[in-house]
mmCIF file of C-alpha atoms in Angstrom:
data_model
loop_
_atom_site.group_PDB
_atom_site.id
_atom_site.type_symbol
_atom_site.label_atom_id
_atom_site.label_comp_id
_atom_site.label_asym_id
_atom_site.label_seq_id
_atom_site.Cartn_x
_atom_site.Cartn_y
_atom_site.Cartn_z
ATOM 1 C CA UNK V 1235 -0.134 0.088 -0.016
ATOM 2 C CA UNK V 1236 3.139 2.230 1.079
ATOM 3 C CA UNK V 1237 4.706 1.850 -2.685
ATOM 4 C CA UNK V 1238 1.231 2.110 -4.395
ATOM 5 C CA UNK V 1239 0.910 5.860 -2.234
ATOM 6 C CA UNK V 1240 4.055 6.956 -3.074
ATOM 7 C CA UNK V 1241 4.130 6.269 -7.047
ATOM 8 C CA UNK V 1242 0.348 7.339 -7.990
ATOM 9 C CA UNK V 1243 0.653 10.626 -4.643
ATOM 10 C CA UNK V 1244 2.096 12.871 -6.758
ATOM 11 C CA UNK V 1245 -0.925 12.399 -9.620
ATOM 12 C CA UNK V 1246 -3.286 13.323 -7.102
ATOM 13 C CA UNK V 1247 -1.474 16.264 -5.046
ATOM 14 C CA UNK V 1248 -1.220 18.914 -7.375
ATOM 15 C CA UNK V 1249 -3.900 20.231 -10.056
ATOM 16 C CA UNK V 1250 -2.146 19.286 -12.934
ATOM 17 C CA UNK V 1251 -1.311 15.933 -11.762
ATOM 18 C CA UNK V 1252 -4.772 15.716 -11.023
ATOM 19 C CA UNK V 1253 -6.050 16.881 -14.240
ATOM 20 C CA UNK V 1254 -3.578 14.429 -15.791
ATOM 21 C CA UNK V 1255 -5.651 11.567 -13.545
ATOM 22 C CA UNK V 1256 -8.810 12.101 -14.744
ATOM 23 C CA UNK V 1257 -8.219 12.288 -17.905
ATOM 24 C CA UNK V 1258 -6.717 9.090 -17.754
ATOM 25 C CA UNK V 1259 -9.784 7.919 -16.287
ATOM 26 C CA UNK V 1260 -11.775 9.447 -19.003
ATOM 27 C CA UNK V 1261 -10.209 8.156 -21.623
ATOM 28 C CA UNK V 1262 -10.260 4.464 -19.993
ATOM 29 C CA UNK V 1263 -13.792 4.769 -19.510
ATOM 30 C CA UNK V 1264 -14.741 6.197 -22.757
ATOM 31 C CA UNK V 1265 -12.747 3.143 -24.221
ATOM 32 C CA UNK V 1266 -15.061 0.792 -22.488
ATOM 33 C CA UNK V 1267 -17.973 2.590 -23.474
ATOM 34 C CA UNK V 1268 -16.820 2.551 -27.077
ATOM 35 C CA UNK V 1269 -16.143 -1.321 -26.790
ATOM 36 C CA UNK V 1270 -19.887 -1.902 -25.524
ATOM 37 C CA UNK V 1271 -21.406 -0.649 -28.597
ATOM 38 C CA UNK V 1272 -24.194 1.954 -29.767
ATOM 39 C CA UNK V 1273 -26.084 1.801 -27.172
ATOM 40 C CA UNK V 1274 -23.478 2.076 -24.246
ATOM 41 C CA UNK V 1275 -22.280 5.379 -26.072
ATOM 42 C CA UNK V 1276 -25.782 6.751 -27.046
ATOM 43 C CA UNK V 1277 -26.614 6.652 -22.927
ATOM 44 C CA UNK V 1278 -23.503 8.247 -22.270
ATOM 45 C CA UNK V 1279 -24.301 10.787 -24.588
ATOM 46 C CA UNK V 1280 -27.360 11.810 -23.378
ATOM 47 C CA UNK V 1281 -26.011 11.647 -19.861
ATOM 48 C CA UNK V 1282 -23.443 14.181 -21.010
ATOM 49 C CA UNK V 1283 -25.836 16.340 -22.347
ATOM 50 C CA UNK V 1284 -28.188 16.605 -19.518
ATOM 51 C CA UNK V 1285 -24.758 17.636 -17.288
ATOM 52 C CA UNK V 1286 -23.886 20.505 -20.314
ATOM 53 C CA UNK V 1287 -27.501 21.432 -20.054
ATOM 54 C CA UNK V 1288 -27.505 22.034 -16.241
ATOM 55 C CA UNK V 1289 -24.150 23.976 -16.539
ATOM 56 C CA UNK V 1290 -25.346 26.166 -19.202
ATOM 57 C CA UNK V 1291 -28.824 26.854 -17.390
ATOM 58 C CA UNK V 1292 -28.488 26.943 -13.627
ATOM 59 C CA UNK V 1293 -24.712 27.763 -13.299
ATOM 60 C CA UNK V 1294 -23.952 29.776 -15.868
ATOM 61 C CA UNK V 1295 -27.539 31.766 -16.325
ATOM 62 C CA UNK V 1296 -29.378 30.838 -12.878
ATOM 63 C CA UNK V 1297 -32.843 30.030 -15.526
ATOM 64 C CA UNK V 1298 -35.401 29.451 -13.637
ATOM 65 C CA UNK V 1299 -36.756 25.318 -12.970
ATOM 66 C CA UNK V 1300 -38.884 25.778 -15.439
ATOM 67 C CA UNK V 1301 -37.055 26.721 -18.418
ATOM 68 C CA UNK V 1302 -34.101 24.259 -17.036
ATOM 69 C CA UNK V 1303 -36.711 21.366 -17.593
ATOM 70 C CA UNK V 1304 -38.562 22.192 -20.609
ATOM 71 C CA UNK V 1305 -34.247 22.832 -22.023
ATOM 72 C CA UNK V 1306 -33.918 19.170 -20.541
ATOM 73 C CA UNK V 1307 -36.341 17.340 -21.734
ATOM 74 C CA UNK V 1308 -36.534 18.949 -25.141
ATOM 75 C CA UNK V 1309 -32.753 18.547 -25.901
ATOM 76 C CA UNK V 1310 -32.214 15.080 -24.255
ATOM 77 C CA UNK V 1311 -35.966 14.081 -26.335
ATOM 78 C CA UNK V 1312 -35.173 15.015 -30.002
ATOM 79 C CA UNK V 1313 -31.493 13.296 -29.354
ATOM 80 C CA UNK V 1314 -33.112 10.160 -28.269
ATOM 81 C CA UNK V 1315 -34.805 10.386 -31.758
ATOM 82 C CA UNK V 1316 -31.882 11.119 -33.494
ATOM 83 C CA UNK V 1317 -30.181 7.883 -31.505
ATOM 84 C CA UNK V 1318 -33.770 5.592 -32.303
ATOM 85 C CA UNK V 1319 -33.583 6.744 -36.040
ATOM 86 C CA UNK V 1320 -29.549 6.052 -36.431
ATOM 87 C CA UNK V 1321 -29.498 2.253 -38.087
ATOM 88 C CA UNK V 1322 -31.109 4.444 -41.524
ATOM 89 C CA UNK V 1323 -27.507 6.082 -40.896
ATOM 90 C CA UNK V 1324 -29.360 8.772 -42.785
ATOM 91 C CA UNK V 1325 -28.511 12.635 -41.181
ATOM 92 C CA UNK V 1326 -31.929 14.593 -41.724
ATOM 93 C CA UNK V 1327 -31.008 17.733 -41.597
ATOM 94 C CA UNK V 1328 -33.791 19.489 -42.942
ATOM 95 C CA UNK V 1329 -36.091 17.696 -40.224
ATOM 96 C CA UNK V 1330 -33.759 18.186 -37.490
ATOM 97 C CA UNK V 1331 -33.074 21.620 -38.597
ATOM 98 C CA UNK V 1332 -36.818 22.339 -38.610
ATOM 99 C CA UNK V 1333 -37.405 20.823 -34.349
ATOM 100 C CA UNK V 1334 -34.447 23.611 -33.597
ATOM 101 C CA UNK V 1335 -35.791 26.046 -35.150
ATOM 102 C CA UNK V 1336 -38.969 25.654 -33.322
ATOM 103 C CA UNK V 1337 -37.031 24.786 -30.531
ATOM 104 C CA UNK V 1338 -35.077 28.094 -30.408
ATOM 105 C CA UNK V 1339 -38.307 30.455 -30.815
ATOM 106 C CA UNK V 1340 -40.111 28.668 -28.149
ATOM 107 C CA UNK V 1341 -36.902 28.919 -25.935
ATOM 108 C CA UNK V 1342 -36.603 32.237 -26.752
ATOM 109 C CA UNK V 1343 -40.769 33.141 -25.417
ATOM 110 C CA UNK V 1344 -39.677 31.795 -22.517
ATOM 111 C CA UNK V 1345 -37.050 34.177 -22.193
ATOM 112 C CA UNK V 1346 -38.782 37.988 -23.343
ATOM 113 C CA UNK V 1347 -41.132 36.861 -21.434
ATOM 114 C CA UNK V 1348 -39.135 37.131 -18.517
ATOM 115 C CA UNK V 1349 -37.293 40.406 -19.752
ATOM 116 C CA UNK V 1350 -34.145 38.472 -18.938
ATOM 117 C CA UNK V 1351 -30.830 40.830 -19.686
ATOM 118 C CA UNK V 1352 -29.109 37.608 -22.394
ATOM 119 C CA UNK V 1353 -32.382 36.110 -23.029
ATOM 120 C CA UNK V 1354 -30.823 35.331 -26.575
ATOM 121 C CA UNK V 1355 -27.887 33.477 -25.214
ATOM 122 C CA UNK V 1356 -30.088 31.475 -22.668
ATOM 123 C CA UNK V 1357 -31.908 30.617 -25.359
ATOM 124 C CA UNK V 1358 -29.018 29.053 -27.558
ATOM 125 C CA UNK V 1359 -28.865 25.521 -25.848
ATOM 126 C CA UNK V 1360 -31.074 23.375 -29.051
ATOM 127 C CA UNK V 1361 -27.986 24.923 -31.415
ATOM 128 C CA UNK V 1362 -25.270 24.745 -29.158
ATOM 129 C CA UNK V 1363 -25.601 22.009 -26.945
ATOM 130 C CA UNK V 1364 -27.850 19.972 -28.890
ATOM 131 C CA UNK V 1365 -26.883 19.992 -32.390
ATOM 132 C CA UNK V 1366 -23.189 19.507 -30.763
ATOM 133 C CA UNK V 1367 -23.976 16.308 -29.323
ATOM 134 C CA UNK V 1368 -26.105 15.493 -32.482
ATOM 135 C CA UNK V 1369 -23.051 15.525 -34.706
ATOM 136 C CA UNK V 1370 -20.768 13.696 -32.075
ATOM 137 C CA UNK V 1371 -23.217 11.063 -32.380
ATOM 138 C CA UNK V 1372 -23.944 11.232 -36.444
ATOM 139 C CA UNK V 1373 -20.096 10.998 -36.872
ATOM 140 C CA UNK V 1374 -20.021 7.723 -34.587
ATOM 141 C CA UNK V 1375 -22.565 6.008 -36.546
ATOM 142 C CA UNK V 1376 -21.155 7.010 -39.287
ATOM 143 C CA UNK V 1377 -17.233 7.631 -39.497
ATOM 144 C CA UNK V 1378 -15.876 7.087 -35.862
ATOM 145 C CA UNK V 1379 -12.208 8.041 -37.985
ATOM 146 C CA UNK V 1380 -13.381 11.177 -38.604
ATOM 147 C CA UNK V 1381 -14.973 11.728 -34.905
ATOM 148 C CA UNK V 1382 -11.230 10.347 -33.715
ATOM 149 C CA UNK V 1383 -10.011 12.946 -35.685
ATOM 150 C CA UNK V 1384 -11.648 15.797 -34.197
ATOM 151 C CA UNK V 1385 -10.932 14.968 -30.408
ATOM 152 C CA UNK V 1386 -7.059 14.361 -31.379
ATOM 153 C CA UNK V 1387 -7.873 17.876 -33.161
ATOM 154 C CA UNK V 1388 -9.233 19.444 -30.064
ATOM 155 C CA UNK V 1389 -6.748 17.864 -27.212
ATOM 156 C CA UNK V 1390 -3.485 18.852 -29.569
ATOM 157 C CA UNK V 1391 -5.153 22.210 -29.696
ATOM 158 C CA UNK V 1392 -5.662 22.881 -26.795
ATOM 159 C CA UNK V 1393 -2.807 20.902 -25.107
ATOM 160 C CA UNK V 1394 0.057 22.691 -27.964
ATOM 161 C CA UNK V 1395 -1.849 26.611 -26.856
ATOM 162 C CA UNK V 1396 -1.465 25.326 -23.812
ATOM 163 C CA UNK V 1397 2.367 24.395 -23.401
ATOM 164 C CA UNK V 1398 3.635 27.194 -26.051
ATOM 165 C CA UNK V 1399 1.421 30.178 -24.905
ATOM 166 C CA UNK V 1400 3.572 29.487 -21.455
ATOM 167 C CA UNK V 1401 6.680 28.766 -22.929
ATOM 168 C CA UNK V 1402 6.620 31.699 -25.155
ATOM 169 C CA UNK V 1403 4.222 34.434 -23.545
ATOM 170 C CA UNK V 1404 3.658 37.583 -25.191
ATOM 171 C CA UNK V 1405 0.581 39.620 -26.642
ATOM 172 C CA UNK V 1406 -2.486 38.463 -25.464
ATOM 173 C CA UNK V 1407 -5.361 36.885 -28.129
ATOM 174 C CA UNK V 1408 -8.322 38.192 -26.442
ATOM 175 C CA UNK V 1409 -7.438 39.569 -22.422
ATOM 176 C CA UNK V 1410 -11.048 40.462 -22.187
ATOM 177 C CA UNK V 1411 -12.523 37.176 -22.155
ATOM 178 C CA UNK V 1412 -9.523 35.064 -21.196
ATOM 179 C CA UNK V 1413 -6.357 37.133 -20.547
ATOM 180 C CA UNK V 1414 -4.103 34.233 -20.103
ATOM 181 C CA UNK V 1415 -4.229 33.215 -23.724
ATOM 182 C CA UNK V 1416 -1.114 34.197 -25.745
ATOM 183 C CA UNK V 1417 -1.530 34.990 -29.480
ATOM 184 C CA UNK V 1418 1.947 32.596 -29.512
ATOM 185 C CA UNK V 1419 -0.350 29.771 -27.608
ATOM 186 C CA UNK V 1420 -3.385 30.169 -30.523
ATOM 187 C CA UNK V 1421 -0.363 29.616 -32.773
ATOM 188 C CA UNK V 1422 1.213 27.162 -31.421
ATOM 189 C CA UNK V 1423 -1.613 24.985 -30.711
ATOM 190 C CA UNK V 1424 -2.557 25.591 -34.262
ATOM 191 C CA UNK V 1425 1.181 23.900 -35.038
ATOM 192 C CA UNK V 1426 0.283 21.261 -32.998
ATOM 193 C CA UNK V 1427 -3.170 20.038 -34.246
ATOM 194 C CA UNK V 1428 -1.505 20.486 -37.947
ATOM 195 C CA UNK V 1429 0.999 17.969 -37.101
ATOM 196 C CA UNK V 1430 -0.879 15.224 -35.605
ATOM 197 C CA UNK V 1431 -4.145 15.987 -37.053
ATOM 198 C CA UNK V 1432 -2.748 15.566 -40.681
ATOM 199 C CA UNK V 1433 -0.605 12.866 -39.075
ATOM 200 C CA UNK V 1434 -3.585 11.046 -38.355
ATOM 201 C CA UNK V 1435 -5.714 11.434 -41.226
ATOM 202 C CA UNK V 1436 -2.850 10.670 -43.759
ATOM 203 C CA UNK V 1437 -2.554 7.291 -41.854
ATOM 204 C CA UNK V 1438 -6.545 6.777 -41.774
ATOM 205 C CA UNK V 1439 -6.077 7.279 -45.613
ATOM 206 C CA UNK V 1440 -3.523 5.065 -46.069
ATOM 207 C CA UNK V 1441 -5.087 2.332 -43.834
ATOM 208 C CA UNK V 1442 -8.190 2.511 -45.459
ATOM 209 C CA UNK V 1443 -7.712 3.828 -48.973
ATOM 210 C CA UNK V 1444 -8.926 7.610 -50.380
ATOM 211 C CA UNK V 1445 -10.073 9.560 -47.510
ATOM 212 C CA UNK V 1446 -10.307 13.619 -48.435
ATOM 213 C CA UNK V 1447 -8.292 12.671 -51.762
ATOM 214 C CA UNK V 1448 -5.165 15.466 -50.865
ATOM 215 C CA UNK V 1449 -3.191 15.846 -48.749
ATOM 216 C CA UNK V 1450 -3.513 19.720 -49.774
ATOM 217 C CA UNK V 1451 -7.400 19.428 -48.186
ATOM 218 C CA UNK V 1452 -6.166 17.225 -44.962
ATOM 219 C CA UNK V 1453 -3.881 20.310 -43.792
ATOM 220 C CA UNK V 1454 -6.550 22.871 -45.084
ATOM 221 C CA UNK V 1455 -9.008 21.513 -42.888
ATOM 222 C CA UNK V 1456 -6.999 21.024 -39.791
ATOM 223 C CA UNK V 1457 -5.898 24.360 -40.104
ATOM 224 C CA UNK V 1458 -9.538 25.510 -40.005
ATOM 225 C CA UNK V 1459 -11.140 23.081 -37.601
ATOM 226 C CA UNK V 1460 -7.987 23.965 -35.322
ATOM 227 C CA UNK V 1461 -9.277 27.469 -35.581
ATOM 228 C CA UNK V 1462 -12.518 26.924 -34.664
ATOM 229 C CA UNK V 1463 -11.693 24.737 -31.442
ATOM 230 C CA UNK V 1464 -10.351 27.894 -30.051
ATOM 231 C CA UNK V 1465 -13.338 29.281 -31.336
ATOM 232 C CA UNK V 1466 -15.379 27.117 -29.167
ATOM 233 C CA UNK V 1467 -13.265 27.787 -26.098
ATOM 234 C CA UNK V 1468 -13.321 31.646 -26.633
ATOM 235 C CA UNK V 1469 -17.010 31.522 -26.730
ATOM 236 C CA UNK V 1470 -17.456 29.346 -23.295
ATOM 237 C CA UNK V 1471 -14.339 31.783 -21.705
ATOM 238 C CA UNK V 1472 -16.466 34.441 -22.532
ATOM 239 C CA UNK V 1473 -19.798 33.032 -21.056
ATOM 240 C CA UNK V 1474 -18.416 32.474 -18.315
ATOM 241 C CA UNK V 1475 -16.638 36.290 -17.629
ATOM 242 C CA UNK V 1476 -20.348 37.305 -18.723
ATOM 243 C CA UNK V 1477 -21.802 35.239 -15.878
ATOM 244 C CA UNK V 1478 -18.159 36.063 -13.789
ATOM 245 C CA UNK V 1479 -17.322 32.146 -12.785
ATOM 246 C CA UNK V 1480 -13.852 30.366 -13.499
ATOM 247 C CA UNK V 1481 -15.454 27.277 -14.128
ATOM 248 C CA UNK V 1482 -19.327 25.931 -15.671
ATOM 249 C CA UNK V 1483 -19.171 23.547 -12.548
ATOM 250 C CA UNK V 1484 -16.694 20.777 -10.506
ATOM 251 C CA UNK V 1485 -17.960 17.989 -11.910
ATOM 252 C CA UNK V 1486 -14.814 16.686 -13.082
ATOM 253 C CA UNK V 1487 -12.040 16.963 -10.611
ATOM 254 C CA UNK V 1488 -9.417 19.441 -12.027
ATOM 255 C CA UNK V 1489 -11.312 19.981 -14.923
ATOM 256 C CA UNK V 1490 -14.150 22.063 -13.510
ATOM 257 C CA UNK V 1491 -17.168 21.220 -15.567
ATOM 258 C CA UNK V 1492 -18.608 19.718 -19.018
ATOM 259 C CA UNK V 1493 -18.981 22.549 -20.344
ATOM 260 C CA UNK V 1494 -15.224 23.076 -20.223
ATOM 261 C CA UNK V 1495 -14.022 19.824 -21.838
ATOM 262 C CA UNK V 1496 -16.356 19.765 -24.243
ATOM 263 C CA UNK V 1497 -16.732 23.306 -25.168
ATOM 264 C CA UNK V 1498 -14.147 22.931 -28.217
ATOM 265 C CA UNK V 1499 -16.041 20.347 -29.442
ATOM 266 C CA UNK V 1500 -19.593 21.511 -29.471
ATOM 267 C CA UNK V 1501 -17.702 23.646 -32.121
ATOM 268 C CA UNK V 1502 -15.744 21.257 -34.076
ATOM 269 C CA UNK V 1503 -18.344 18.592 -34.515
ATOM 270 C CA UNK V 1504 -20.876 20.289 -36.337
ATOM 271 C CA UNK V 1505 -18.589 21.426 -38.897
ATOM 272 C CA UNK V 1506 -17.040 17.917 -39.107
ATOM 273 C CA UNK V 1507 -20.378 16.154 -39.121
ATOM 274 C CA UNK V 1508 -21.832 18.703 -42.203
ATOM 275 C CA UNK V 1509 -18.405 17.884 -44.142
ATOM 276 C CA UNK V 1510 -19.481 13.939 -43.557
ATOM 277 C CA UNK V 1511 -23.161 14.570 -45.005
ATOM 278 C CA UNK V 1512 -21.608 16.301 -47.915
ATOM 279 C CA UNK V 1513 -19.001 13.576 -48.082
ATOM 280 C CA UNK V 1514 -20.770 10.718 -48.165
ATOM 281 C CA UNK V 1515 -24.192 11.381 -48.061
ATOM 282 C CA UNK V 1516 -24.552 14.594 -50.239
ATOM 283 C CA UNK V 1517 -25.506 17.022 -47.380
ATOM 284 C CA UNK V 1518 -29.361 17.115 -47.469
ATOM 285 C CA UNK V 1519 -29.406 13.596 -47.870
ATOM 286 C CA UNK V 1520 -32.920 12.509 -46.008
#
């Protein structure tokens, strides 16, 4: 037992160590869930969505319980329908877009009636969370390589920005939104994502045959998604700054909230899903 404590105590005694330990545990759990199959992944997606809605509604904007329950039921219900529809392997962009618009309008009516200051931001859940998670599910159902790819992009963008930004320093990227982020970090994040993301896609292209058709397309796509990833990070930082909070919650030890971990993915996943939908099925395939 003492040897065990000596080995693992450094990992849990500091914030960085705690972050690394938690990340490893989450990665192992995700691997197990992926191995179990579609039902487990769908349940995980619904659970994560529920936590995100809770953090967005209750922790960030402190909306009423009625508004929270409406968002929870509507978005989770919508994702349940999408999971049930997965057996067709279609991406019903048109039908779900209509549903999102209707939910968005109804959600706005709730906020207009209460005359809240940030009623537009408080009505973004169907698009921000719902569409983001639905896109992740779509990628899992139809093209799991692209799902892994966007996680590679977001992870190495975030890691590259953190380490290179801390090492190089320099002018701030958006000091009013996120004081610690630097321009050098943003560039470093793009370079790291470019190196690892493009390498991953080239490997997949070699393994399964032609993927996107051109090394230049792969490189450009990786850079664009890395920039979008950082935009997602900045958007969530802006939401927290707007509400004077540091983390969306403390659900994940060392990492903060679920939104803090998925902020970039929620921006990148819809873009990647639409690209895959266009390449494989046609963008309005029903």
